[in-house]
XYZ file of C-alpha atoms in Angstrom:
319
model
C 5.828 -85.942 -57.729
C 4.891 -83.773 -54.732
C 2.557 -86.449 -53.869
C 5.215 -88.946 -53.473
C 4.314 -91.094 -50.543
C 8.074 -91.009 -48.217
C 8.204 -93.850 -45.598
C 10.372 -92.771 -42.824
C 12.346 -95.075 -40.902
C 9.824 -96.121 -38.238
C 7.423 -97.174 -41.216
C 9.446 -99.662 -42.974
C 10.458 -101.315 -39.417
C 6.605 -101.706 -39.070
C 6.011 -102.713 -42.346
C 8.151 -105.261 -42.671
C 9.326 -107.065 -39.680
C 13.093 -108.689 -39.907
C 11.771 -112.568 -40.255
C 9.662 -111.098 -43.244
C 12.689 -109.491 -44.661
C 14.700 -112.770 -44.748
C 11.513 -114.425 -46.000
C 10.904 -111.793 -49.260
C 14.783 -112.259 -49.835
C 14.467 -115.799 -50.208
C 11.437 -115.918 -52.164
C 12.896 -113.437 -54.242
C 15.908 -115.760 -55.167
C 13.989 -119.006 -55.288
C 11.706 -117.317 -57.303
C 15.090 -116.768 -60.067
C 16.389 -112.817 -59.143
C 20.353 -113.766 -60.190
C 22.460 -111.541 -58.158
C 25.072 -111.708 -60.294
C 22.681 -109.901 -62.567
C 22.467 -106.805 -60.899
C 24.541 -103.594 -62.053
C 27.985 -102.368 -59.754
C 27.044 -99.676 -57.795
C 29.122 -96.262 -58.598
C 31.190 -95.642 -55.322
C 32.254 -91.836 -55.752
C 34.824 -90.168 -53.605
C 33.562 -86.876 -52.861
C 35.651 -84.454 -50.565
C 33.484 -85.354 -47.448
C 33.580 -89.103 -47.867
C 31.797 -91.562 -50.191
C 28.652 -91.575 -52.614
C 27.100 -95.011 -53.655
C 24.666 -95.368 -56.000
C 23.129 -98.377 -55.931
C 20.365 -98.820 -58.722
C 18.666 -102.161 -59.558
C 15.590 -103.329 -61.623
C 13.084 -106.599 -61.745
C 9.856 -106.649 -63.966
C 7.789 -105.272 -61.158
C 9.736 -102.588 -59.517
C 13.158 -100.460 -60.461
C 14.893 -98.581 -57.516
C 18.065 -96.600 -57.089
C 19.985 -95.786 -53.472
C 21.580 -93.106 -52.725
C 23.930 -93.349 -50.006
C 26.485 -90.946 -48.194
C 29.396 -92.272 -46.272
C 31.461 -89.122 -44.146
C 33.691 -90.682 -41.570
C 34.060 -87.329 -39.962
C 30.151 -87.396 -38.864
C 30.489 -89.099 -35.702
C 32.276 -86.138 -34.016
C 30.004 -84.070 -35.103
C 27.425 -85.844 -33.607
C 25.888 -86.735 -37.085
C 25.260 -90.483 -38.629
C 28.039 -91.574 -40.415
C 25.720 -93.127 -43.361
C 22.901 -91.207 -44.200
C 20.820 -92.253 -47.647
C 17.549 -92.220 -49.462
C 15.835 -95.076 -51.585
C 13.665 -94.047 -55.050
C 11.274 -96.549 -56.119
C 9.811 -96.900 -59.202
C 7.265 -99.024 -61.373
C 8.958 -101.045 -63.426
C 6.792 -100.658 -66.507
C 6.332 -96.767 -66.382
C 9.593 -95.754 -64.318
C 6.890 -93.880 -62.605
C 8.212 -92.901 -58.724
C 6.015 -94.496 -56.503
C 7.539 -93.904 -53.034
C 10.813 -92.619 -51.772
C 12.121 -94.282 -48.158
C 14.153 -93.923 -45.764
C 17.243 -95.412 -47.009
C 19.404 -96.110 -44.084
C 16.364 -98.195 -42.536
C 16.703 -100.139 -45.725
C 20.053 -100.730 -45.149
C 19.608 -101.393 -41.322
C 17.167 -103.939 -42.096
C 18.396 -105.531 -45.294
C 22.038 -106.491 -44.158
C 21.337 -108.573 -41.057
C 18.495 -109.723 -43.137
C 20.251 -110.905 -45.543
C 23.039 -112.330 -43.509
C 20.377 -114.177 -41.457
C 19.373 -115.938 -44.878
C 22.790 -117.413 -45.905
C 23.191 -118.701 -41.751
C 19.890 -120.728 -42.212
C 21.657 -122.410 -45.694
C 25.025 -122.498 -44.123
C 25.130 -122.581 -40.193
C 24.839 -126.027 -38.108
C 21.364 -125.749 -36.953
C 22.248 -125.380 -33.413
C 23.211 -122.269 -33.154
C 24.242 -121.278 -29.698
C 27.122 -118.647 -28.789
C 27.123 -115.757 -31.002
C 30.020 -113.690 -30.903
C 29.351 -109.823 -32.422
C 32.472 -107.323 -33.462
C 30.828 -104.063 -33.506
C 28.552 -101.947 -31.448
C 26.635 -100.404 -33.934
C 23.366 -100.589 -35.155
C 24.332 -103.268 -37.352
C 25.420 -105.292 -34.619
C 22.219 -104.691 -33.349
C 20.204 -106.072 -36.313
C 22.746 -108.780 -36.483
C 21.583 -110.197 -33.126
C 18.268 -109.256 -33.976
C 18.724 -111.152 -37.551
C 19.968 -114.269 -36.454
C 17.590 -114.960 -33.233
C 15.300 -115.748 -36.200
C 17.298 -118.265 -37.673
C 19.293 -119.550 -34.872
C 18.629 -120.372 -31.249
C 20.905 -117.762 -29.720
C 22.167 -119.035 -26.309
C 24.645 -116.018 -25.339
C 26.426 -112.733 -26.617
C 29.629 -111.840 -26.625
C 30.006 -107.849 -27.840
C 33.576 -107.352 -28.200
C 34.268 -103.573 -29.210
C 36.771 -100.852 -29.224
C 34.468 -98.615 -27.223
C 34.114 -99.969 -23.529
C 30.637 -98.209 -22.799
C 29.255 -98.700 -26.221
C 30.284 -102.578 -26.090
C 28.385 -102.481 -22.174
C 25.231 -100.668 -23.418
C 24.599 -103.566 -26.429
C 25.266 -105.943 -24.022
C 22.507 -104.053 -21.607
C 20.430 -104.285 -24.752
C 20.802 -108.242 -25.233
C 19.870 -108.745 -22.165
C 17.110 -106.755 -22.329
C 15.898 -108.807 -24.808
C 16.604 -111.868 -22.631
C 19.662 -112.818 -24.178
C 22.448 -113.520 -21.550
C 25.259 -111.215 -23.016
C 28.712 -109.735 -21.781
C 31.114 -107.265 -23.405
C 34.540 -107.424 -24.315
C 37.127 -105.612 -25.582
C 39.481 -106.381 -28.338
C 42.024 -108.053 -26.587
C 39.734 -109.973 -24.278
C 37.898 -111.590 -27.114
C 40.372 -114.521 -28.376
C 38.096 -117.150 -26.081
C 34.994 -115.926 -27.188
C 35.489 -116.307 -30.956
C 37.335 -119.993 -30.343
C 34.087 -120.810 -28.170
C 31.579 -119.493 -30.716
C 29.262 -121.223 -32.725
C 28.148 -118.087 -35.187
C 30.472 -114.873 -35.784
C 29.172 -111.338 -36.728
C 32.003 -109.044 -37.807
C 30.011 -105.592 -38.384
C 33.089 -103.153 -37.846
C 34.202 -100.345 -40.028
C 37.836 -102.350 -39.388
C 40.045 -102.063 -42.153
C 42.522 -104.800 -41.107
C 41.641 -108.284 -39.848
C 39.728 -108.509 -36.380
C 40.833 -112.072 -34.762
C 43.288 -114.581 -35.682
C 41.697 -116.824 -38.223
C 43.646 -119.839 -36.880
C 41.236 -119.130 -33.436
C 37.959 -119.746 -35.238
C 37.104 -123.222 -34.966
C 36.006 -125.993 -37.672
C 31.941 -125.588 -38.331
C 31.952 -122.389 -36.766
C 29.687 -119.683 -39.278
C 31.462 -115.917 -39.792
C 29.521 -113.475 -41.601
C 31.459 -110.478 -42.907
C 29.297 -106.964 -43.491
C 31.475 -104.211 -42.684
C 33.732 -103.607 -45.605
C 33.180 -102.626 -49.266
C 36.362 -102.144 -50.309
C 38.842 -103.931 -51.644
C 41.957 -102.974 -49.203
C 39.247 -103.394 -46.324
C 38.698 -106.695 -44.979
C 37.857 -107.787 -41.448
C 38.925 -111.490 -41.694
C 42.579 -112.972 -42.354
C 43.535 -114.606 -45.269
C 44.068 -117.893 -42.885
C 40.987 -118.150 -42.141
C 39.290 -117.528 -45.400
C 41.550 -120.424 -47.026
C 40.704 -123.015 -44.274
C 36.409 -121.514 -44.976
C 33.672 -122.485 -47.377
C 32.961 -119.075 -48.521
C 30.325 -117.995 -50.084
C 29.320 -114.238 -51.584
C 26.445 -112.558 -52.133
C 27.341 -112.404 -56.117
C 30.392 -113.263 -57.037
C 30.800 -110.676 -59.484
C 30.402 -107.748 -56.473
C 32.843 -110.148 -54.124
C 35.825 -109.757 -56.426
C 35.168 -106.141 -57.065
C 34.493 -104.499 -53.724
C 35.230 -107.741 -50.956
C 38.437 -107.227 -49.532
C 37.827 -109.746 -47.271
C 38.844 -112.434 -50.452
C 40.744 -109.997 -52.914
C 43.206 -109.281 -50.202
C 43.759 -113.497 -50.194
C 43.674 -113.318 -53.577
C 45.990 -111.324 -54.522
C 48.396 -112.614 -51.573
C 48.413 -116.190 -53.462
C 46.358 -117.427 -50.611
C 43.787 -118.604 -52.389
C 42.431 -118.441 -55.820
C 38.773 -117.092 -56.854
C 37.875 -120.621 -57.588
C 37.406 -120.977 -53.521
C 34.731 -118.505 -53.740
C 32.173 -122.135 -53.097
C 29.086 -120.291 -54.386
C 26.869 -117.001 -54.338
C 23.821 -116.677 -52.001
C 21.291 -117.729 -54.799
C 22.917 -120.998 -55.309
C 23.158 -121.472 -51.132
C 19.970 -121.150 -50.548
C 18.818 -124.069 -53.815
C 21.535 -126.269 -51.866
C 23.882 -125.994 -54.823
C 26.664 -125.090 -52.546
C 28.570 -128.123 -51.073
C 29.832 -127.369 -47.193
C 32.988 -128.220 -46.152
C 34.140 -129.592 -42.871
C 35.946 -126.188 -41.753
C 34.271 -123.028 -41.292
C 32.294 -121.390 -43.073
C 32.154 -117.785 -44.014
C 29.734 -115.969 -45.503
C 31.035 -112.543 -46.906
C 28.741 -109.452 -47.876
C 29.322 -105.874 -49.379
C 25.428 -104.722 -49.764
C 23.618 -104.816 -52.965
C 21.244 -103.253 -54.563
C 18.792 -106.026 -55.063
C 18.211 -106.464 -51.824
C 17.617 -103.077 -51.159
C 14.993 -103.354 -54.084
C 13.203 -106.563 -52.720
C 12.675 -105.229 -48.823
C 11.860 -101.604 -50.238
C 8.757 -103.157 -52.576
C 8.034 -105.214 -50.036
C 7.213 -102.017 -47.713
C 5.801 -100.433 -50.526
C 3.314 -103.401 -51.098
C 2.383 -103.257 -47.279
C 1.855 -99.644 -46.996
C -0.131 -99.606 -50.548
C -2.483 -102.667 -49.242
C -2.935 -101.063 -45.571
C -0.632 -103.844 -43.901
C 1.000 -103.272 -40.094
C 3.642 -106.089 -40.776
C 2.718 -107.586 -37.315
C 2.987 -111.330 -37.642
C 4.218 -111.022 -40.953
């Protein structure tokens, strides 16, 4: 054990590359990983915050997250998720590496967001509207350049500067991009051809009825049921579809609060990610949403797939 190889976070962005993070995903669900499979993660409350433990298993490889959550962080100039990923072999439960874990997360939830717009976005892409100036937002932009072409950005967040310096960013990376704030966004999102909501919002962000027919909304920022960043208008005019169905109606407030309003039923719920991407899911002529808490398969795919590229000597460039 004190041999354990520990790939820090500037390791696994090497290793594996965000366009080879959406492609291990999808292999791994083509290849028959059921999400629905996968165990419900613990959430503890804990005096600071939140733990999540987040374990999950395949033939090959077992793993297990551990991830804090301390909303007081940020003012003490700390990250407000911090966490560490175990993995294992699956035959021996041997460890094999530990990682960093918010990396993991970093890189698996635009990732994996980026997989269900290539199954459920038109193919044109275009204007990309992002709530959030975090580094999810970030990897969201990031994440969907790969899937999309990504004409423009509109940042819209509470934080004026913040908002400004992702926008700098965008445009760093040659994206024309403009900030907004909250109440300056309403054109934006009923101009906008793909919507990231990455927020730590617990009530709706935009008015659902502004979001126009074939626009795509993903959802990342909540994991709790009384938590959603989308309105119940909205999510009844969608095609939604979940990364399991099973974690959606536990954790996704996004469709419980709907639910349990008499908005909608969870029949709506039009599939789970693994039967998007086999084209099982049938797309309606409204929007469509795509809502995610974070699971712990995915955590387990991209963390074996750094593994396997730091074991075989890879960079991950090209990959």
């Amino acid at each position: 054990m004190s041999d354990l190889p520990y790939l820090d976070a500037a390791t696994v962005e090497r290793l594996v590359p965000m366009g080879r993070a959406v492609r291990v995903l999808e292999d791994a669900l083509r290849d028959g990983l059921d999400p629905e499979a996968t165990p419900q993660r613990p959430i503890v409350a804990v005096p600071a915050g939140q733990l999540l433990l987040m374990p999950a298993a395949t033939a090959r490889y077992v793993g297990v997250k551990a991830v804090s959550i301390a909303p007081a962080n940020p003012e003490r100039g700390l990250p407000r998720i911090q966490g560490t990923y175990l993995l294992l072999d699956g035959a021996t439960l041997a460890p094999l590496a530990a990682l960093d874990g918010i990396a993991l997360t970093s890189l698996r939830t635009p990732a994996v967001s980026a997989l269900a717009v290539r199954h459920l976005a038109r193919p044109e892409g275009g204007r990309l509207v992002v709530f959030g100036s975090g580094p999810q937002a970030w990897g969201h932009v990031l994440a969907l350049r790969e899937v999309r072409p990504i004409t423009g950005v509109t940042v819209v967040g509470r934080d004026a500067a913040r908002a400004a310096a992702l926008a700098e960013r965008c445009r760093a990376a040659g994206l024309p991009a403009r900030a907004h704030g909250p109440d300056e966004a309403a054109a934006a999102v009923a101009e906008a051809d793909l919507i990231a909501c990455c927020t730590t919002a617990r009530e709706p962000l935009f008015p659902g009825k502004l979001a126009r027919d074939g626009v795509t909304v993903v959802a990342v920022g909540s994991h709790e049921p009384d938590a959603r960043e989308l309105d119940g208008d909205l999510v009844a005019r969608a095609t939604v579809v979940v990364e399991a169905r099973s974690a959606a109606l536990e954790e996704a407030g996004d469709v419980i609060v709907p639910i349990r309003h008499g908005t909608i039923t969870s029949g709506h719920l039009a599939g789970n990610l693994a039967e998007l991407v086999a084209g099982a899911v049938p797309v309606g002529a409204g929007p469509r949403v795509f809502k995610s808490t974070g699971m712990a398969w995915e955590d387990l795919v991209v963390a074996a797939a750094a593994y396997e590229a730091w074991a075989g000597g890879e960079t991950g460039e090209g990959a």
